[in-house]
Amino acid sequence: MSGDKAKQETRFQAVGVSPGVARGALYVVRDDGDEIPRHRIEASEIPNEIGRFETALIQTRSQILEMQERIAQSIGAKDAGIFDAHLLVVEDRTLIDEVLRKLQADLCNVEFVFQEVATHYAHTLSQIDDPYLRERALDIQDVTRRVVRNLQGKAPKDFLGLTHPHILLAHNITPSDTATMNREYVLGLATDLGSRTSHTAIMARSLGIPAIVGLHNATEKLETGREVLLDGYNGLLILDPTPETLWHYGELEHQRSLVAEKLTGLRETKSTTRDGRHIVLSANIELPDEVEAAPRNGAEGIGLYRTEFLYLNRTTLPSEEEQYATYRKVAEQVQPHPLIIRTFDLGGDKLAGALDGGDEMNPFLGHRAIRFSLERPDIFKAQLRAIIRASAVGNVKVMFPMISGLEELGRALAVFEECKTELKNEGSEFDPTTEVGAMIEIPSAAMCAERLAREIDFFSIGTNDLIQYAIAVDRVNERVAHLYEPTHPAVLRLLKMVADAGHAHGIWVGVCGEMAGDLALTPLLIGLGMDELSVGASLVPRVKRAVQSLTHGECQKLVGDVLELDTPSAILARCTEMAQAHYGELLG
Ligand code: PEP
Ligand code: MG
């Protein structure tokens, strides 16, 4: 942070993860931890504690109803229905009576008593081998946090509470927070934690919300209501911006809008290099309602549909029918272009409310994605059947996340075939030639790509994970974010290995990680032979312009040159030099 008294504005330096500039009042959400102090009360204070408890329950009930209403409007009535179970918790007589009994017996503050009783209750339910009761346990945990916050007089940590446009500042924002926030009131996002490839950052880019991360402890220093300017390009949060600063940003926005205007003319043009190589440009989406941004920006379909996002906040898992209805609608919207549906990539920083993931020491190395799906054939099959059925109405392809090797891929393909056989026997309509691909995002898969390529129709390289695993840098940890280097020579070699292996076996190879949208690296990816680049929809026009400015030949030469270089910075400098020479106006 650097203060500047003369200008009377304060600048907080962070990392820009979603472009754009936002100006408005701050809304600060703090993480206060789960520690609830215990203190003794006199018997005479019991009525007062009961009164506080009743008020908190009423308050919680109305917050849940309000949230339900908002979700019904933004995502759909079905998703809003999950809060019915939360409402039952605040009316649960057994739970409430036990709190009242213990309050008399223990004579201590009601938030402590409530937390203790509710936790015990939830734990008991979670131990019973019954999916319904396990879900109730999750509902109780969620509602308990709300009631306790209300007893403590704290604002609920849900971003749906926003009723006016604000710039949100939080210690951390999870992907599930982002999925349910009331987007029309979120002008910008800022967090103490986070990094460029965290799913929250990816989501902010998809939604077109300017965002910055890595502010360290800004939530401790800033208050709700303060006037700020958020610069998502340069990672700045400017408190009380001066008229000069506002003028400067006004100018920059004007120039950017001129560039953006020029780019809109590219929508109907092809993403082909000057020497005639076509690179398929597709869009990544997280939520189904983002799909219309793809054709608007001139994308040739959806290269990555992260299906798990729609379900992160739910306490029940979606049925096959529900998923079918969603996938079918998206496939219809995207056709005749391809829609590549990735099966659930739960785990890591995406934890679904409906699944008891349990705490893991290293969640990104843990029970995630295909590992989870293969252990839960009920969930995996419901999803695959829904996807396969959607192929009857669109150009649907399936892809598996986090494949680590041949055996795992074989198991996933076996379940896929089993689903097709079942559907055929049931007389369901589907496209029997539906393509199947593997995400290559674990170094072991990249190294075995030669072997994997024989089994499937395409590779899509998930560079966000591939980089974190290749150089052991946690993609969401801001303390090591400076070590996360897409141009590391090892990453380059892995990318080349995958592209070469895919092409040797006649399958196409794409990149759907954030690297695909990094304009400085477009020459590198084209030179490596990538057939497809899938990026956030808003980036499509820029990447298209970059592709149209280059020749495949010069990009291949660049790859030859940079393979001789030893450091990430030298490689990046060479790539940037080429990008700058051809489309410098897009890089600024
Ligand atoms: C990736 O890892 O690059 C990827 C596209 O998947 P996700 O970001 O959802 O992990
Ligand atoms: Mg990934």
Coordinates of C-alpha atoms and ligand atoms in Angstrom, one line a residue:
M1 CA 0.0 0.0 0.0
S2 CA 1.3 3.5 -0.7
G3 CA -0.4 6.5 0.8
D4 CA -0.3 9.9 -0.9
K5 CA -1.5 12.6 1.4
A6 CA -1.2 15.4 -1.2
K7 CA -3.5 13.7 -3.5
Q8 CA -5.6 12.4 -0.7
E9 CA -6.1 9.1 -2.3
T10 CA -4.7 5.7 -1.2
R11 CA -3.6 3.0 -3.5
F12 CA -3.7 -0.7 -2.7
Q13 CA -1.6 -2.8 -5.1
A14 CA -3.0 -6.2 -5.9
V15 CA -3.2 -8.5 -8.9
G16 CA -5.7 -7.7 -11.7
V17 CA -7.5 -10.9 -12.7
S18 CA -10.6 -9.6 -14.6
P19 CA -10.3 -6.6 -16.8
G20 CA -12.4 -3.4 -16.5
V21 CA -12.7 -0.4 -14.2
A22 CA -15.4 -0.1 -11.6
R23 CA -16.2 2.8 -9.4
G24 CA -18.5 2.9 -6.4
A25 CA -19.0 2.3 -2.7
L26 CA -17.3 -0.7 -1.0
Y27 CA -19.2 -3.5 0.7
V28 CA -16.8 -5.3 3.0
V29 CA -17.4 -8.9 3.9
R30 CA -15.2 -10.2 6.7
D31 CA -14.3 -13.8 7.6
D32 CA -14.4 -14.0 11.4
G33 CA -13.5 -17.6 11.9
D34 CA -15.7 -20.1 13.6
E35 CA -14.5 -19.5 17.2
I36 CA -17.4 -18.6 19.4
P37 CA -16.5 -17.4 22.9
R38 CA -18.2 -19.1 25.8
H39 CA -19.2 -17.0 28.8
R40 CA -21.3 -17.7 31.9
I41 CA -24.7 -16.0 32.4
E42 CA -26.9 -15.6 35.5
A43 CA -30.2 -17.5 35.7
S44 CA -31.9 -14.2 35.5
E45 CA -30.4 -13.6 32.1
I46 CA -32.0 -16.6 30.6
P47 CA -35.2 -14.9 29.3
N48 CA -33.0 -12.3 27.6
E49 CA -30.9 -15.1 25.9
I50 CA -34.1 -16.8 24.8
G51 CA -35.4 -13.5 23.3
R52 CA -32.1 -13.0 21.4
F53 CA -32.3 -16.6 20.1
E54 CA -35.9 -16.1 18.9
T55 CA -35.0 -12.9 17.2
A56 CA -32.0 -14.5 15.5
L57 CA -34.2 -17.4 14.2
I58 CA -36.8 -15.0 12.8
Q59 CA -34.0 -12.9 11.2
T60 CA -32.4 -16.1 9.7
R61 CA -35.8 -17.2 8.4
S62 CA -36.3 -13.9 6.6
Q63 CA -32.8 -14.0 5.1
I64 CA -33.3 -17.4 3.8
L65 CA -36.6 -16.4 2.2
E66 CA -35.0 -13.4 0.6
M67 CA -32.2 -15.5 -0.7
Q68 CA -34.6 -18.0 -2.1
E69 CA -36.5 -15.3 -3.9
R70 CA -33.3 -13.9 -5.5
I71 CA -32.1 -17.3 -6.6
A72 CA -35.5 -18.1 -8.1
Q73 CA -35.2 -15.0 -10.1
S74 CA -31.5 -15.3 -11.2
I75 CA -31.0 -19.1 -11.6
G76 CA -34.4 -20.7 -11.4
A77 CA -37.1 -21.9 -9.1
K78 CA -35.7 -25.4 -8.9
D79 CA -32.4 -24.3 -7.4
A80 CA -34.2 -21.9 -5.1
G81 CA -36.1 -25.0 -3.8
I82 CA -33.0 -26.2 -2.0
F83 CA -33.6 -23.5 0.6
D84 CA -36.8 -25.2 1.7
A85 CA -34.6 -27.6 3.7
H86 CA -32.9 -24.6 5.3
L87 CA -36.2 -23.2 6.4
L88 CA -37.1 -26.5 8.0
V89 CA -34.0 -26.2 10.2
V90 CA -35.0 -22.9 11.8
E91 CA -38.3 -24.5 12.6
D92 CA -36.9 -27.8 13.9
R93 CA -38.5 -28.3 17.4
T94 CA -36.1 -31.0 18.5
L95 CA -33.2 -28.7 17.9
I96 CA -34.8 -25.6 19.5
D97 CA -36.0 -27.5 22.6
E98 CA -32.6 -29.0 23.1
V99 CA -31.0 -25.5 23.0
L100 CA -33.5 -24.2 25.5
R101 CA -32.9 -27.1 27.9
K102 CA -29.1 -26.8 27.7
L103 CA -29.3 -23.0 28.2
Q104 CA -31.0 -23.7 31.6
A105 CA -28.6 -26.5 32.4
D106 CA -25.3 -24.9 31.4
L107 CA -26.0 -21.2 32.1
C108 CA -23.9 -19.8 29.3
N109 CA -24.4 -17.6 26.3
V110 CA -26.9 -18.8 23.7
E111 CA -24.6 -18.6 20.6
F112 CA -22.3 -21.0 22.3
V113 CA -25.1 -23.4 23.4
F114 CA -26.7 -23.2 20.0
Q115 CA -23.4 -23.9 18.1
E116 CA -22.7 -26.9 20.4
V117 CA -26.2 -28.4 20.1
A118 CA -26.4 -27.9 16.3
T119 CA -22.9 -29.2 15.7
H120 CA -23.7 -32.3 17.7
Y121 CA -27.0 -32.8 15.9
A122 CA -25.4 -32.4 12.5
H123 CA -22.6 -34.8 13.4
T124 CA -25.0 -37.5 14.5
L125 CA -27.0 -37.2 11.3
S126 CA -23.9 -37.2 9.1
Q127 CA -22.9 -40.6 10.6
I128 CA -26.1 -42.3 9.6
D129 CA -25.8 -44.2 6.3
D130 CA -28.7 -42.4 4.7
P131 CA -28.2 -39.8 1.9
Y132 CA -31.2 -37.8 3.0
L133 CA -30.1 -37.4 6.6
R134 CA -26.5 -36.6 5.5
E135 CA -27.9 -33.7 3.4
R136 CA -29.9 -32.5 6.4
A137 CA -26.6 -32.4 8.3
L138 CA -25.2 -30.0 5.7
D139 CA -28.3 -27.9 5.9
I140 CA -27.9 -27.6 9.7
Q141 CA -24.3 -26.6 9.4
D142 CA -25.2 -23.9 6.9
V143 CA -28.1 -22.5 8.9
T144 CA -26.1 -22.7 12.1
R145 CA -23.5 -20.3 10.7
R146 CA -26.3 -17.9 9.8
V147 CA -28.0 -18.0 13.1
V148 CA -24.7 -17.5 15.0
R149 CA -23.8 -14.5 12.8
N150 CA -27.2 -13.0 13.5
L151 CA -26.8 -13.6 17.3
Q152 CA -23.4 -11.9 17.1
G153 CA -25.0 -9.0 15.2
K154 CA -22.8 -9.6 12.1
A155 CA -23.9 -9.2 8.5
P156 CA -24.6 -12.5 6.8
K157 CA -21.7 -13.6 4.7
D158 CA -23.8 -14.0 1.6
F159 CA -23.4 -11.7 -1.2
L160 CA -27.0 -12.0 -2.0
G161 CA -27.6 -9.6 0.8
L162 CA -26.6 -6.8 -1.6
T163 CA -29.4 -4.5 -2.5
H164 CA -27.5 -1.7 -4.3
P165 CA -24.6 -1.7 -6.6
H166 CA -21.3 -2.0 -4.7
I167 CA -17.7 -3.1 -5.1
L168 CA -17.4 -6.3 -3.0
L169 CA -14.3 -6.6 -0.9
A170 CA -13.9 -10.0 1.0
H171 CA -11.1 -11.9 2.6
N172 CA -11.9 -14.8 0.2
I173 CA -14.7 -15.4 -2.3
T174 CA -15.4 -19.0 -3.1
P175 CA -16.6 -20.2 -6.5
S176 CA -19.9 -21.0 -4.9
D177 CA -20.3 -17.4 -3.6
T178 CA -19.6 -16.2 -7.1
A179 CA -22.2 -18.5 -8.6
T180 CA -25.0 -17.2 -6.4
M181 CA -24.2 -13.6 -5.9
N182 CA -26.6 -11.0 -7.1
R183 CA -24.6 -10.0 -10.2
E184 CA -26.5 -6.9 -11.1
Y185 CA -25.3 -5.3 -7.8
V186 CA -21.7 -6.4 -8.0
L187 CA -19.7 -3.7 -9.8
G188 CA -16.4 -5.2 -9.0
L189 CA -14.7 -7.8 -6.9
A190 CA -11.7 -7.5 -4.6
T191 CA -10.2 -10.1 -2.3
D192 CA -7.4 -10.4 0.2
L193 CA -6.6 -13.9 -1.1
G194 CA -6.6 -15.5 -4.5
S195 CA -4.7 -15.7 -7.8
R196 CA -5.3 -15.4 -11.5
T197 CA -6.3 -19.0 -12.1
S198 CA -8.5 -19.5 -9.1
H199 CA -12.0 -20.4 -10.1
T200 CA -13.3 -17.2 -8.6
A201 CA -11.1 -15.2 -10.9
I202 CA -12.1 -17.3 -13.9
M203 CA -15.8 -16.8 -13.0
A204 CA -15.4 -13.0 -12.7
R205 CA -13.8 -12.9 -16.1
S206 CA -16.7 -14.9 -17.6
L207 CA -19.2 -12.7 -16.0
G208 CA -17.4 -9.6 -17.2
I209 CA -17.0 -8.3 -13.6
P210 CA -13.7 -6.3 -13.0
A211 CA -11.8 -8.1 -10.3
I212 CA -8.5 -7.9 -8.3
V213 CA -7.1 -10.4 -5.9
G214 CA -4.2 -10.6 -3.4
L215 CA -4.9 -7.5 -1.4
H216 CA -3.5 -9.3 1.7
N217 CA -5.3 -7.6 4.6
A218 CA -7.4 -4.9 3.0
T219 CA -10.5 -6.2 4.7
E220 CA -9.0 -5.2 8.0
K221 CA -8.3 -1.7 6.9
L222 CA -11.3 -0.7 4.8
E223 CA -14.9 -0.1 5.8
T224 CA -18.2 -0.6 4.0
G225 CA -19.4 2.6 2.3
R226 CA -15.9 4.0 1.3
E227 CA -15.7 5.4 -2.2
V228 CA -13.2 3.4 -4.4
L229 CA -12.1 2.9 -7.9
L230 CA -11.1 -0.7 -8.9
D231 CA -8.7 -1.2 -11.8
G232 CA -9.0 -4.8 -12.9
Y233 CA -6.3 -4.3 -15.6
N234 CA -3.5 -3.2 -13.3
G235 CA -4.7 -4.7 -10.0
L236 CA -5.3 -1.5 -8.2
L237 CA -7.8 -0.5 -5.6
I238 CA -7.9 3.3 -5.2
L239 CA -9.5 4.7 -2.1
D240 CA -11.1 8.2 -2.4
P241 CA -9.8 8.7 -6.0
T242 CA -8.9 12.3 -6.8
P243 CA -10.5 14.2 -9.8
E244 CA -7.2 13.8 -11.7
T245 CA -7.3 10.0 -11.2
L246 CA -10.9 9.8 -12.3
W247 CA -10.1 11.9 -15.4
H248 CA -7.2 9.7 -16.3
Y249 CA -9.4 6.6 -16.0
G250 CA -12.1 8.2 -18.1
E251 CA -9.5 8.8 -20.8
L252 CA -8.3 5.2 -20.7
E253 CA -11.8 3.8 -20.9
H254 CA -12.5 6.0 -23.9
Q255 CA -9.4 4.6 -25.7
R256 CA -10.3 1.0 -24.8
S257 CA -13.8 1.5 -26.0
L258 CA -12.4 2.6 -29.4
V259 CA -10.3 -0.6 -29.6
A260 CA -13.4 -2.6 -28.5
E261 CA -15.5 -1.0 -31.2
K262 CA -13.0 -1.9 -33.9
L263 CA -13.1 -5.5 -32.6
T264 CA -16.8 -5.9 -32.9
G265 CA -16.4 -5.9 -36.7
L266 CA -14.5 -9.2 -36.3
R267 CA -17.5 -11.2 -35.2
E268 CA -18.4 -12.7 -38.6
T269 CA -14.7 -13.1 -39.7
K270 CA -12.7 -16.4 -39.5
S271 CA -9.9 -16.9 -37.0
T272 CA -7.4 -17.9 -39.7
T273 CA -3.7 -16.9 -39.8
R274 CA -2.3 -14.9 -42.6
D275 CA -0.9 -18.0 -44.2
G276 CA -4.3 -19.8 -44.1
R277 CA -4.2 -22.0 -40.9
H278 CA -7.6 -22.0 -39.2
I279 CA -7.6 -22.0 -35.4
V280 CA -10.9 -22.9 -33.9
L281 CA -11.8 -20.2 -31.3
S282 CA -14.4 -21.3 -28.7
A283 CA -15.6 -20.0 -25.4
N284 CA -15.5 -21.3 -21.9
I285 CA -18.6 -21.1 -19.8
E286 CA -19.4 -21.8 -16.2
L287 CA -23.2 -21.1 -16.0
P288 CA -25.7 -21.9 -18.8
D289 CA -26.8 -18.3 -19.0
E290 CA -23.4 -17.2 -20.2
V291 CA -23.9 -19.1 -23.4
E292 CA -25.3 -16.3 -25.4
A293 CA -22.1 -14.3 -25.0
A294 CA -20.3 -16.9 -27.2
P295 CA -21.9 -16.2 -30.6
R296 CA -22.2 -12.5 -29.7
N297 CA -18.4 -12.4 -29.5
G298 CA -17.9 -14.6 -32.6
A299 CA -16.9 -17.9 -30.9
E300 CA -17.3 -21.1 -32.8
G301 CA -19.0 -23.0 -30.0
I302 CA -18.2 -23.9 -26.4
G303 CA -14.8 -25.5 -25.8
L304 CA -15.3 -26.0 -22.1
Y305 CA -18.5 -26.1 -20.1
R306 CA -17.6 -26.3 -16.4
T307 CA -20.8 -28.2 -15.4
E308 CA -20.0 -28.3 -11.7
F309 CA -20.7 -24.5 -11.1
L310 CA -24.4 -24.7 -11.3
Y311 CA -24.5 -27.2 -8.5
L312 CA -22.0 -25.8 -6.0
N313 CA -24.5 -24.2 -3.7
R314 CA -27.0 -27.0 -3.6
T315 CA -27.6 -29.4 -0.8
T316 CA -29.0 -32.0 -3.2
L317 CA -27.4 -33.3 -6.4
P318 CA -29.1 -32.8 -9.7
S319 CA -31.0 -35.7 -11.2
E320 CA -30.3 -37.0 -14.7
E321 CA -33.6 -35.4 -15.9
E322 CA -32.6 -32.0 -14.4
Q323 CA -29.2 -32.2 -16.0
Y324 CA -30.6 -33.4 -19.3
A325 CA -33.0 -30.4 -19.4
T326 CA -30.0 -28.0 -18.8
Y327 CA -27.6 -29.6 -21.2
R328 CA -30.2 -29.9 -23.9
K329 CA -31.1 -26.3 -23.7
V330 CA -27.4 -25.2 -24.0
A331 CA -26.8 -27.7 -26.8
E332 CA -29.7 -26.3 -28.7
Q333 CA -28.5 -22.7 -28.3
V334 CA -24.9 -23.6 -29.4
Q335 CA -25.7 -25.9 -32.4
P336 CA -24.5 -26.3 -35.1
H337 CA -21.3 -25.5 -33.3
P338 CA -19.8 -27.9 -30.8
L339 CA -20.6 -27.9 -27.1
I340 CA -17.9 -29.6 -25.1
I341 CA -19.4 -30.7 -21.8
R342 CA -16.8 -31.5 -19.1
T343 CA -18.0 -33.9 -16.5
F344 CA -18.0 -32.6 -12.9
D345 CA -14.7 -31.3 -11.7
L346 CA -15.6 -31.1 -8.0
G347 CA -12.9 -30.8 -5.4
G348 CA -9.9 -28.5 -5.2
D349 CA -11.4 -25.0 -4.7
K350 CA -14.8 -26.1 -5.9
L351 CA -16.7 -27.8 -3.1
A352 CA -20.2 -28.8 -3.6
G353 CA -22.6 -28.3 -0.6
A354 CA -24.2 -31.6 -1.5
L355 CA -21.1 -33.6 -1.1
D356 CA -19.3 -34.3 2.1
G357 CA -15.8 -33.9 0.8
G358 CA -14.2 -33.9 4.2
D359 CA -11.2 -31.7 4.9
E360 CA -8.1 -32.6 2.8
M361 CA -4.6 -31.5 3.4
N362 CA -4.0 -31.0 -0.3
P363 CA -7.3 -30.6 -2.0
F364 CA -5.8 -30.0 -5.4
L365 CA -4.0 -33.4 -5.1
G366 CA -6.9 -35.0 -3.5
H367 CA -10.3 -36.4 -4.2
R368 CA -11.1 -34.3 -7.2
A369 CA -12.7 -34.5 -10.7
I370 CA -12.6 -37.9 -12.4
R371 CA -11.4 -39.5 -9.2
F372 CA -14.5 -38.5 -7.5
S373 CA -16.7 -39.4 -10.4
L374 CA -15.2 -42.9 -10.7
E375 CA -15.9 -43.5 -7.0
R376 CA -19.5 -42.4 -7.3
P377 CA -20.8 -44.3 -10.4
D378 CA -24.4 -43.2 -9.4
I379 CA -23.4 -39.5 -9.9
F380 CA -21.1 -40.1 -12.9
K381 CA -23.7 -42.2 -14.8
A382 CA -26.5 -39.8 -14.2
Q383 CA -24.4 -37.0 -15.7
L384 CA -23.1 -39.1 -18.6
R385 CA -26.5 -40.3 -19.5
A386 CA -27.8 -36.7 -19.4
I387 CA -25.0 -35.5 -21.7
I388 CA -25.4 -38.4 -24.1
R389 CA -29.1 -37.8 -24.4
A390 CA -28.4 -34.1 -25.1
S391 CA -26.3 -35.2 -28.1
A392 CA -29.6 -36.0 -29.9
V393 CA -30.3 -32.2 -30.3
G394 CA -26.9 -30.7 -30.7
N395 CA -23.2 -31.1 -31.5
V396 CA -22.3 -32.4 -28.1
K397 CA -18.9 -33.7 -27.0
V398 CA -17.9 -35.1 -23.6
M399 CA -14.6 -34.5 -21.8
F400 CA -13.1 -36.0 -18.7
P401 CA -11.2 -33.7 -16.3
M402 CA -8.0 -34.6 -14.5
I403 CA -7.2 -37.8 -16.3
S404 CA -3.8 -39.1 -15.0
G405 CA -3.2 -42.1 -17.1
L406 CA -4.5 -44.9 -19.3
E407 CA -6.2 -47.0 -16.7
E408 CA -8.2 -44.2 -15.4
L409 CA -9.2 -43.1 -18.9
G410 CA -10.2 -46.7 -19.6
R411 CA -12.4 -46.8 -16.6
A412 CA -14.1 -43.6 -17.5
L413 CA -14.6 -44.8 -21.1
A414 CA -16.1 -48.0 -19.9
V415 CA -18.7 -46.1 -17.9
F416 CA -19.4 -44.0 -21.0
E417 CA -19.9 -47.1 -23.1
E418 CA -22.1 -48.7 -20.4
C419 CA -24.4 -45.6 -20.4
K420 CA -24.7 -45.7 -24.2
T421 CA -25.6 -49.4 -24.2
E422 CA -28.2 -48.7 -21.5
L423 CA -29.7 -45.8 -23.4
K424 CA -29.8 -47.8 -26.6
N425 CA -31.6 -50.6 -24.9
E426 CA -34.1 -48.2 -23.4
G427 CA -34.7 -46.8 -26.9
S428 CA -33.4 -43.3 -26.0
E429 CA -32.3 -41.1 -28.8
F430 CA -28.7 -40.0 -29.0
D431 CA -25.8 -39.5 -31.4
P432 CA -23.8 -42.8 -31.2
T433 CA -20.7 -41.0 -32.7
T434 CA -20.5 -38.5 -29.8
E435 CA -16.8 -37.5 -29.5
V436 CA -15.0 -38.1 -26.3
G437 CA -11.9 -36.2 -25.1
A438 CA -9.6 -36.0 -22.2
M439 CA -8.4 -32.9 -20.5
I440 CA -4.6 -33.0 -20.2
E441 CA -3.8 -31.2 -17.0
I442 CA -1.7 -33.6 -15.1
P443 CA 2.0 -34.0 -16.2
S444 CA 1.6 -37.8 -16.1
A445 CA -1.1 -37.6 -18.7
A446 CA 1.0 -35.3 -20.9
M447 CA 3.9 -37.7 -20.7
C448 CA 1.6 -40.6 -21.7
A449 CA -0.3 -38.6 -24.3
E450 CA 1.1 -40.8 -27.0
R451 CA -0.8 -43.7 -25.5
L452 CA -3.9 -41.8 -24.4
A453 CA -4.4 -40.4 -27.9
R454 CA -5.2 -43.8 -29.3
E455 CA -8.3 -44.1 -27.2
I456 CA -10.1 -40.9 -27.7
D457 CA -11.1 -38.2 -30.2
F458 CA -9.4 -35.1 -28.8
F459 CA -7.2 -33.5 -26.2
S460 CA -8.0 -30.3 -24.4
I461 CA -5.1 -29.0 -22.4
G462 CA -6.0 -27.5 -19.0
T463 CA -3.0 -25.3 -18.5
N464 CA -4.3 -23.9 -15.2
D465 CA -3.8 -27.2 -13.5
L466 CA -1.0 -28.5 -15.8
I467 CA 1.2 -25.5 -14.8
Q468 CA 0.4 -25.9 -11.0
Y469 CA 1.3 -29.6 -11.1
A470 CA 4.3 -29.2 -13.3
I471 CA 6.1 -26.6 -11.2
A472 CA 4.4 -27.3 -7.9
V473 CA 2.8 -23.9 -7.5
D474 CA -0.7 -23.9 -5.9
R475 CA -2.9 -22.0 -8.4
V476 CA -4.9 -20.3 -5.7
N477 CA -2.2 -19.3 -3.2
E478 CA -1.3 -15.6 -3.6
R479 CA 2.0 -16.1 -1.8
V480 CA 3.4 -18.2 -4.6
A481 CA 1.5 -16.5 -7.4
H482 CA 4.8 -15.0 -8.7
L483 CA 6.2 -18.5 -9.2
Y484 CA 3.3 -19.5 -11.4
E485 CA 4.9 -19.3 -14.9
P486 CA 3.2 -20.4 -18.0
T487 CA 6.4 -19.9 -20.0
H488 CA 8.5 -22.2 -17.8
P489 CA 10.6 -24.3 -20.2
A490 CA 9.1 -27.5 -18.6
V491 CA 5.6 -26.3 -19.4
L492 CA 6.6 -25.6 -23.0
R493 CA 7.9 -29.1 -23.4
L494 CA 4.8 -30.7 -21.9
L495 CA 2.6 -28.7 -24.3
K496 CA 4.7 -29.7 -27.2
M497 CA 4.6 -33.4 -26.1
V498 CA 0.8 -33.3 -26.0
A499 CA 0.3 -31.5 -29.3
D500 CA 2.8 -33.8 -31.1
A501 CA 1.3 -37.0 -29.6
G502 CA -2.2 -35.9 -30.5
H503 CA -1.3 -35.1 -34.1
A504 CA 0.7 -38.3 -34.5
H505 CA -2.5 -40.1 -33.9
G506 CA -4.7 -37.9 -36.0
I507 CA -6.7 -36.2 -33.2
W508 CA -7.2 -32.5 -32.6
V509 CA -5.6 -30.7 -29.7
G510 CA -6.9 -27.6 -28.0
V511 CA -6.1 -25.4 -25.0
C512 CA -8.9 -24.4 -22.6
G513 CA -6.9 -23.1 -19.7
E514 CA -6.3 -19.4 -19.1
M515 CA -3.1 -19.5 -21.1
A516 CA -5.3 -19.7 -24.3
G517 CA -6.5 -16.2 -23.6
D518 CA -3.1 -14.7 -22.9
L519 CA -2.4 -12.6 -26.0
A520 CA 1.3 -12.5 -25.5
L521 CA 1.3 -16.3 -25.8
T522 CA -1.0 -16.7 -28.9
P523 CA 2.1 -17.0 -31.2
L524 CA 3.5 -19.7 -29.0
L525 CA 0.3 -21.8 -28.9
I526 CA -0.2 -21.5 -32.7
G527 CA 3.5 -22.4 -33.3
L528 CA 3.0 -25.5 -31.1
G529 CA 0.3 -26.6 -33.4
M530 CA -2.8 -26.1 -31.3
D531 CA -6.0 -26.6 -33.3
E532 CA -8.3 -24.9 -30.9
L533 CA -8.2 -22.2 -28.3
S534 CA -11.0 -21.9 -25.8
V535 CA -11.2 -18.7 -23.8
G536 CA -13.6 -16.5 -21.8
A537 CA -16.2 -15.2 -24.3
S538 CA -15.2 -11.6 -23.9
L539 CA -11.6 -12.4 -25.0
V540 CA -12.6 -14.1 -28.3
P541 CA -12.5 -10.9 -30.4
R542 CA -9.0 -10.1 -29.2
V543 CA -7.6 -13.6 -29.7
K544 CA -9.2 -13.7 -33.1
R545 CA -7.5 -10.4 -34.1
A546 CA -4.2 -11.8 -32.8
V547 CA -4.6 -15.0 -34.9
Q548 CA -5.4 -13.0 -38.0
S549 CA -2.3 -10.9 -37.5
L550 CA 0.2 -13.9 -37.4
T551 CA 1.5 -16.5 -39.8
H552 CA 1.7 -20.1 -38.8
G553 CA 5.2 -20.2 -40.2
E554 CA 6.6 -17.4 -38.1
C555 CA 5.0 -18.9 -35.0
Q556 CA 6.6 -22.3 -35.7
K557 CA 9.9 -20.5 -36.0
L558 CA 9.3 -18.8 -32.6
V559 CA 8.7 -22.2 -31.0
G560 CA 12.0 -23.4 -32.4
D561 CA 13.8 -20.4 -31.0
V562 CA 12.2 -20.4 -27.5
L563 CA 12.8 -24.1 -27.0
E564 CA 16.5 -23.1 -26.9
L565 CA 15.9 -20.6 -24.1
D566 CA 16.4 -21.5 -20.5
T567 CA 14.2 -19.2 -18.4
P568 CA 10.5 -18.3 -18.2
S569 CA 11.3 -14.6 -18.5
A570 CA 13.4 -15.0 -21.6
I571 CA 10.7 -17.1 -23.3
L572 CA 8.0 -14.6 -22.3
A573 CA 10.1 -11.7 -23.6
R574 CA 10.5 -13.4 -27.0
C575 CA 6.8 -14.2 -27.2
T576 CA 5.8 -10.7 -26.1
E577 CA 8.1 -9.2 -28.7
M578 CA 6.3 -11.0 -31.5
A579 CA 2.9 -10.2 -30.1
Q580 CA 3.9 -6.5 -29.7
A581 CA 5.1 -6.3 -33.3
H582 CA 1.9 -7.6 -34.7
Y583 CA -0.9 -6.4 -32.5
G584 CA 0.7 -4.2 -29.8
E585 CA -2.5 -2.1 -29.5
L586 CA -4.3 -5.1 -27.9
L587 CA -1.7 -5.7 -25.3
G588 CA -1.8 -2.5 -23.3
Ligands
PEP1 C1 -7.5 -26.0 -16.4 O1 -7.1 -26.6 -15.4 O2 -6.8 -25.3 -17.2 C2 -8.9 -26.0 -16.7 C3 -9.4 -25.4 -17.9 O3 -9.8 -26.5 -15.8 P1 -10.2 -25.7 -14.5 O4 -9.6 -24.3 -14.5 O5 -11.7 -25.7 -14.3 O6 -9.5 -26.5 -13.4
MG2 MG -8.4 -28.0 -14.5

